[in-house]
Short mmCIF file of C-alpha atoms and ligand atoms in Angstrom, two decimals:
data_model
loop_
_atom_site.label_atom_id
_atom_site.label_comp_id
_atom_site.label_asym_id
_atom_site.label_seq_id
_atom_site.Cartn_x
_atom_site.Cartn_y
_atom_site.Cartn_z
CA MET A 1 88.45 105.63 92.02
CA LYS A 2 89.68 109.18 91.96
CA ARG A 3 93.08 110.28 93.32
CA ARG A 4 93.57 113.91 93.94
CA LYS A 5 96.40 115.86 95.27
CA PHE A 6 96.06 118.83 97.52
CA LEU A 7 99.11 121.05 98.27
CA PHE A 8 98.32 122.28 101.58
CA THR A 9 94.66 122.91 102.06
CA THR A 10 93.56 120.04 104.24
CA SER A 11 96.67 119.68 106.29
CA ALA A 12 96.80 123.31 107.08
CA LEU A 13 93.11 123.32 107.99
CA ALA A 14 93.61 120.39 110.52
CA PHE A 15 96.64 121.93 112.01
CA GLY A 16 95.13 125.17 112.39
CA TRP A 17 92.18 123.73 114.15
CA ILE A 18 94.50 122.11 116.75
CA LEU A 19 96.16 125.30 117.41
CA ASN A 20 93.04 126.93 117.69
CA LYS A 21 91.58 124.41 119.93
CA GLN A 22 94.43 124.83 122.22
CA GLY A 23 93.95 128.58 122.33
CA TRP A 24 97.27 129.13 120.90
CA LEU A 25 98.26 131.71 118.47
CA PHE A 26 98.10 130.78 114.83
CA ALA A 27 101.59 130.55 113.44
CA ASN A 28 102.24 130.72 109.69
CA ASN A 29 101.90 127.01 109.09
CA ALA A 30 101.96 126.79 105.47
CA SER A 31 105.59 125.61 105.65
CA ILE A 32 104.78 122.70 107.86
CA ALA A 33 101.99 121.46 105.76
CA THR A 34 103.11 118.59 103.14
CA GLU A 35 101.76 117.50 100.12
CA MET A 36 98.86 114.86 100.82
CA GLU A 37 97.17 112.42 98.72
CA PHE A 38 93.57 111.32 99.32
CA GLU A 39 91.81 108.40 98.14
CA ASN A 40 87.96 107.82 98.16
CA PHE A 41 87.14 111.41 97.69
CA SER A 42 83.32 111.85 97.01
CA THR A 43 81.80 113.98 94.18
CA ALA A 44 81.88 116.96 96.48
CA ASP A 45 85.62 117.45 96.03
CA TYR A 46 85.13 120.05 93.46
CA ASP A 47 82.76 122.26 91.94
CA PRO A 48 83.38 123.84 88.51
CA ASP A 49 80.68 126.18 88.93
CA PHE A 50 82.27 128.03 92.03
CA GLY A 51 85.74 129.02 91.22
CA ASP A 52 85.76 132.08 93.46
CA LYS A 53 88.75 132.68 95.89
CA PHE A 54 89.44 134.78 98.84
CA PRO A 55 88.87 137.71 99.01
CA TYR A 56 85.53 137.01 97.68
CA GLN A 57 83.50 139.24 95.52
CA LEU A 58 79.82 139.44 94.59
CA PRO A 59 79.36 137.56 91.24
CA ARG A 60 77.46 139.27 88.35
CA LEU A 61 74.01 137.75 87.82
CA PRO A 62 73.78 136.01 84.45
CA TYR A 63 70.60 138.06 83.61
CA GLU A 64 69.02 141.32 84.56
CA TYR A 65 67.26 142.00 87.91
CA ASN A 66 63.79 141.99 86.24
CA ALA A 67 64.46 139.09 84.08
CA LEU A 68 62.70 136.42 86.30
CA GLU A 69 59.48 138.33 86.45
CA PRO A 70 56.64 137.52 86.84
CA PHE A 71 57.84 134.76 89.03
CA ILE A 72 60.46 136.69 91.06
CA ASP A 73 60.27 140.45 91.02
CA LYS A 74 62.97 143.05 90.17
CA GLN A 75 63.04 144.43 93.92
CA THR A 76 63.46 141.14 95.47
CA MET A 77 66.27 140.02 93.11
CA GLU A 78 68.08 143.33 93.53
CA LEU A 79 68.05 143.34 97.35
CA HIS A 80 68.80 139.58 97.47
CA HIS A 81 71.84 140.06 95.35
CA THR A 82 73.15 143.50 96.41
CA LYS A 83 72.33 143.30 100.07
CA HIS A 84 71.87 139.78 101.48
CA HIS A 85 74.47 138.04 99.09
CA GLN A 86 76.93 140.88 99.46
CA THR A 87 76.64 140.99 103.29
CA TYR A 88 77.46 137.09 103.41
CA ILE A 89 80.51 138.07 101.29
CA ASN A 90 81.59 140.87 103.48
CA ASN A 91 81.31 138.91 106.69
CA LEU A 92 82.95 135.85 105.16
CA ASN A 93 86.12 137.90 104.20
CA LYS A 94 86.18 139.44 107.63
CA ALA A 95 85.94 135.96 109.24
CA LEU A 96 88.76 134.57 106.92
CA GLU A 97 91.16 137.53 106.77
CA ASN A 98 93.38 136.37 109.74
CA GLN A 99 93.00 132.74 109.02
CA THR A 100 96.03 130.78 107.64
CA PHE A 101 93.67 128.75 105.44
CA LYS A 102 91.88 131.56 103.92
CA ASN A 103 92.99 130.72 100.39
CA ALA A 104 91.87 127.24 100.53
CA PRO A 105 88.81 126.49 98.37
CA LEU A 106 85.63 127.12 100.24
CA ILE A 107 84.49 123.55 99.27
CA GLU A 108 87.35 122.24 101.22
CA ILE A 109 86.70 124.47 104.21
CA PHE A 110 83.14 123.14 104.34
CA ARG A 111 84.60 119.63 104.98
CA ASP A 112 85.91 120.70 108.30
CA VAL A 113 83.46 123.47 109.04
CA SER A 114 82.24 122.25 112.26
CA LYS A 115 85.67 122.84 113.77
CA LEU A 116 85.78 126.55 112.63
CA ASP A 117 84.33 129.81 113.66
CA LYS A 118 80.61 129.83 113.06
CA ALA A 119 80.79 133.05 111.00
CA ILE A 120 82.77 130.95 108.45
CA ARG A 121 80.01 128.37 108.29
CA ASN A 122 77.09 130.88 108.00
CA ASN A 123 78.63 133.16 105.66
CA GLY A 124 80.58 130.83 103.55
CA GLY A 125 77.42 128.86 103.06
CA GLY A 126 75.72 132.09 102.26
CA HIS A 127 78.00 132.94 99.62
CA TYR A 128 78.41 129.55 98.14
CA ASN A 129 74.70 128.78 98.02
CA HIS A 130 73.61 131.96 96.49
CA THR A 131 76.44 131.83 93.92
CA LEU A 132 75.06 128.61 92.85
CA PHE A 133 71.44 129.68 93.36
CA TRP A 134 71.74 132.59 90.62
CA GLN A 135 72.99 130.17 88.10
CA MET A 136 70.24 127.54 88.67
CA LEU A 137 67.61 130.03 87.62
CA LYS A 138 66.74 131.40 83.99
CA PRO A 139 64.23 133.73 82.65
CA ASN A 140 60.97 132.50 81.28
CA PRO A 141 58.94 135.63 80.50
CA ASP A 142 56.59 133.77 78.23
CA LYS A 143 55.71 131.24 80.82
CA LYS A 144 56.67 128.32 78.60
CA PRO A 145 56.51 124.77 80.22
CA ASN A 146 59.96 124.19 81.83
CA LEU A 147 61.20 120.70 81.86
CA PRO A 148 64.34 118.95 82.00
CA SER A 149 65.62 117.52 78.71
CA GLU A 150 64.22 114.11 77.86
CA LYS A 151 67.77 112.61 78.50
CA PHE A 152 67.95 114.07 81.79
CA GLN A 153 64.42 113.20 82.69
CA ALA A 154 65.34 109.65 82.14
CA GLU A 155 68.24 109.97 84.84
CA LEU A 156 65.77 111.59 87.33
CA ASN A 157 63.22 109.02 86.65
CA HIS A 158 65.73 106.29 87.81
CA TYR A 159 65.63 107.77 91.27
CA PHE A 160 62.12 109.30 91.60
CA GLY A 161 60.05 107.14 89.10
CA ASN A 162 58.77 110.16 87.15
CA PHE A 163 59.20 113.94 87.17
CA GLU A 164 55.98 114.64 88.79
CA ASN A 165 57.27 112.58 91.89
CA LEU A 166 60.48 114.39 92.07
CA LYS A 167 58.52 117.76 91.98
CA ASN A 168 56.07 116.75 94.65
CA GLN A 169 58.68 115.42 96.79
CA PHE A 170 61.02 118.49 96.37
CA THR A 171 58.00 120.94 97.00
CA GLU A 172 56.84 118.93 100.21
CA LYS A 173 60.10 119.10 101.63
CA ALA A 174 60.89 122.81 100.85
CA THR A 175 57.30 123.76 102.07
CA LYS A 176 57.72 122.13 105.38
CA LEU A 177 61.30 123.19 106.25
CA PHE A 178 60.81 125.12 109.40
CA GLY A 179 62.30 128.53 109.53
CA SER A 180 64.96 129.51 107.15
CA GLY A 181 67.00 127.23 105.11
CA TRP A 182 67.42 125.52 101.64
CA CYS A 183 66.01 122.51 99.78
CA TRP A 184 68.41 120.53 97.62
CA LEU A 185 68.74 117.91 95.04
CA ILE A 186 72.08 116.19 95.65
CA TRP A 187 74.17 113.73 94.15
CA THR A 188 75.74 111.58 96.79
CA SER A 189 78.92 109.49 97.18
CA ASN A 190 77.05 106.35 96.73
CA LYS A 191 75.87 107.83 93.23
CA GLU A 192 72.47 108.27 94.22
CA MET A 193 70.16 111.37 93.79
CA LYS A 194 68.52 112.45 96.87
CA ILE A 195 66.37 115.49 98.11
CA VAL A 196 67.56 116.95 101.42
CA THR A 197 67.06 120.09 103.39
CA THR A 198 69.57 122.16 105.34
CA PRO A 199 68.81 124.89 108.00
CA ASN A 200 70.11 128.61 107.74
CA GLN A 201 73.06 128.80 105.18
CA ASP A 202 74.25 125.22 105.81
CA ASN A 203 74.52 123.12 102.56
CA PRO A 204 75.12 119.36 101.87
CA LEU A 205 79.00 119.74 101.44
CA MET A 206 79.39 120.63 105.20
CA ASP A 207 80.53 118.25 107.77
CA VAL A 208 77.69 119.42 110.00
CA VAL A 209 75.23 117.59 107.86
CA GLU A 210 74.65 113.94 108.54
CA THR A 211 76.78 111.69 106.32
CA LYS A 212 73.66 110.15 104.52
CA ASP A 213 72.37 113.58 103.55
CA ARG A 214 75.77 114.79 102.10
CA GLY A 215 76.55 115.21 98.39
CA LEU A 216 76.98 117.75 95.65
CA PRO A 217 74.23 120.20 95.16
CA LEU A 218 72.86 119.90 91.69
CA LEU A 219 69.63 122.07 92.27
CA GLY A 220 69.01 124.25 95.29
CA LEU A 221 66.08 126.42 96.37
CA ASP A 222 66.42 129.40 98.92
CA VAL A 223 63.49 129.24 101.10
CA TRP A 224 64.48 132.19 103.27
CA GLU A 225 61.78 134.63 103.51
CA HIS A 226 64.07 137.29 101.98
CA ALA A 227 63.87 135.27 98.93
CA TYR A 228 60.02 135.82 98.44
CA TYR A 229 58.52 137.93 100.95
CA LEU A 230 58.10 141.12 99.05
CA LYS A 231 56.05 139.44 96.40
CA TYR A 232 54.47 136.43 98.19
CA GLN A 233 54.43 137.59 101.86
CA ASN A 234 53.78 134.38 103.76
CA ARG A 235 52.91 132.46 100.79
CA ARG A 236 55.96 130.05 100.62
CA ALA A 237 54.17 127.40 98.60
CA GLU A 238 53.11 129.84 96.04
CA TYR A 239 56.85 130.99 95.49
CA ILE A 240 57.84 127.41 95.41
CA GLU A 241 55.26 126.63 92.75
CA ASN A 242 56.34 129.48 90.57
CA TRP A 243 59.98 128.63 91.06
CA TRP A 244 59.56 125.40 88.95
CA ASN A 245 59.07 127.84 85.88
CA ILE A 246 62.49 129.38 86.17
CA ILE A 247 64.67 126.47 87.07
CA ASN A 248 67.88 126.34 84.67
CA TRP A 249 67.64 122.58 83.94
CA ASP A 250 70.63 122.74 81.39
CA PHE A 251 72.75 124.04 84.35
CA VAL A 252 71.39 121.23 86.53
CA GLU A 253 72.05 118.66 83.93
CA LYS A 254 75.49 119.84 83.30
CA ARG A 255 76.29 119.42 86.94
CA PHE A 256 74.91 116.11 87.02
CA ASN A 257 77.05 115.14 83.83
CA GLN A 258 80.17 116.43 85.66
CA ALA A 259 79.43 114.75 88.95
CA LYS A 260 78.59 111.21 87.70
CA LYS A 261 81.90 110.83 85.98
MN1 LIG B 1 68.92 134.12 100.08
#
């Protein structure tokens, strides 16, 4: 069982919420927060791949805008990164700037996000989800077969039988997700892998998601139209089928190995 110490984050969040709910002005409540210790934290209590802090900034992509061609085109990547992702960051910084808990890790804020301004949920999710998404992709210009390592496939098989089952289940859920949102492979606090979807920019770390569908994202797919419309128009299924060629399985496996410890 993990025991972790948090200096002020959660208590400041809870107290800020009470004040906010009463319609009172926020006071500088950092001084009233005490060191708290929690038990039974799920794997969602950290994310080594998201180290960003307020004020948030656009992360560099680990490859060029044209590097994911022919599966995702340069123009889509450039707009998605410099316009869509940047807008989430701008709006997140604006929503947080007068909040006492603005320096808390986003992953902590997600735990109580249902009690906060909806702009924090939408834009905090937008920033976190895209930051992970970029790292979950890798170039494959020669269109080589793209499978997880044998070791990681053995882990996946434990939950899905075989890789094809995982692929089919994920593809079906992502294809059928109505409107805009994300499809995820998550690691739950019950130490299980699961495929879930979230609407809009929600993610499985947020308290707005049903407990059974919460967990640490290992792999995520953006199925907003802005992620594929220029190249694929309304053909979401074709975008998803092509996406399997550019999943960065090493990154996903690394996250799994960190989470299952
Ligand atoms: Mn997007």
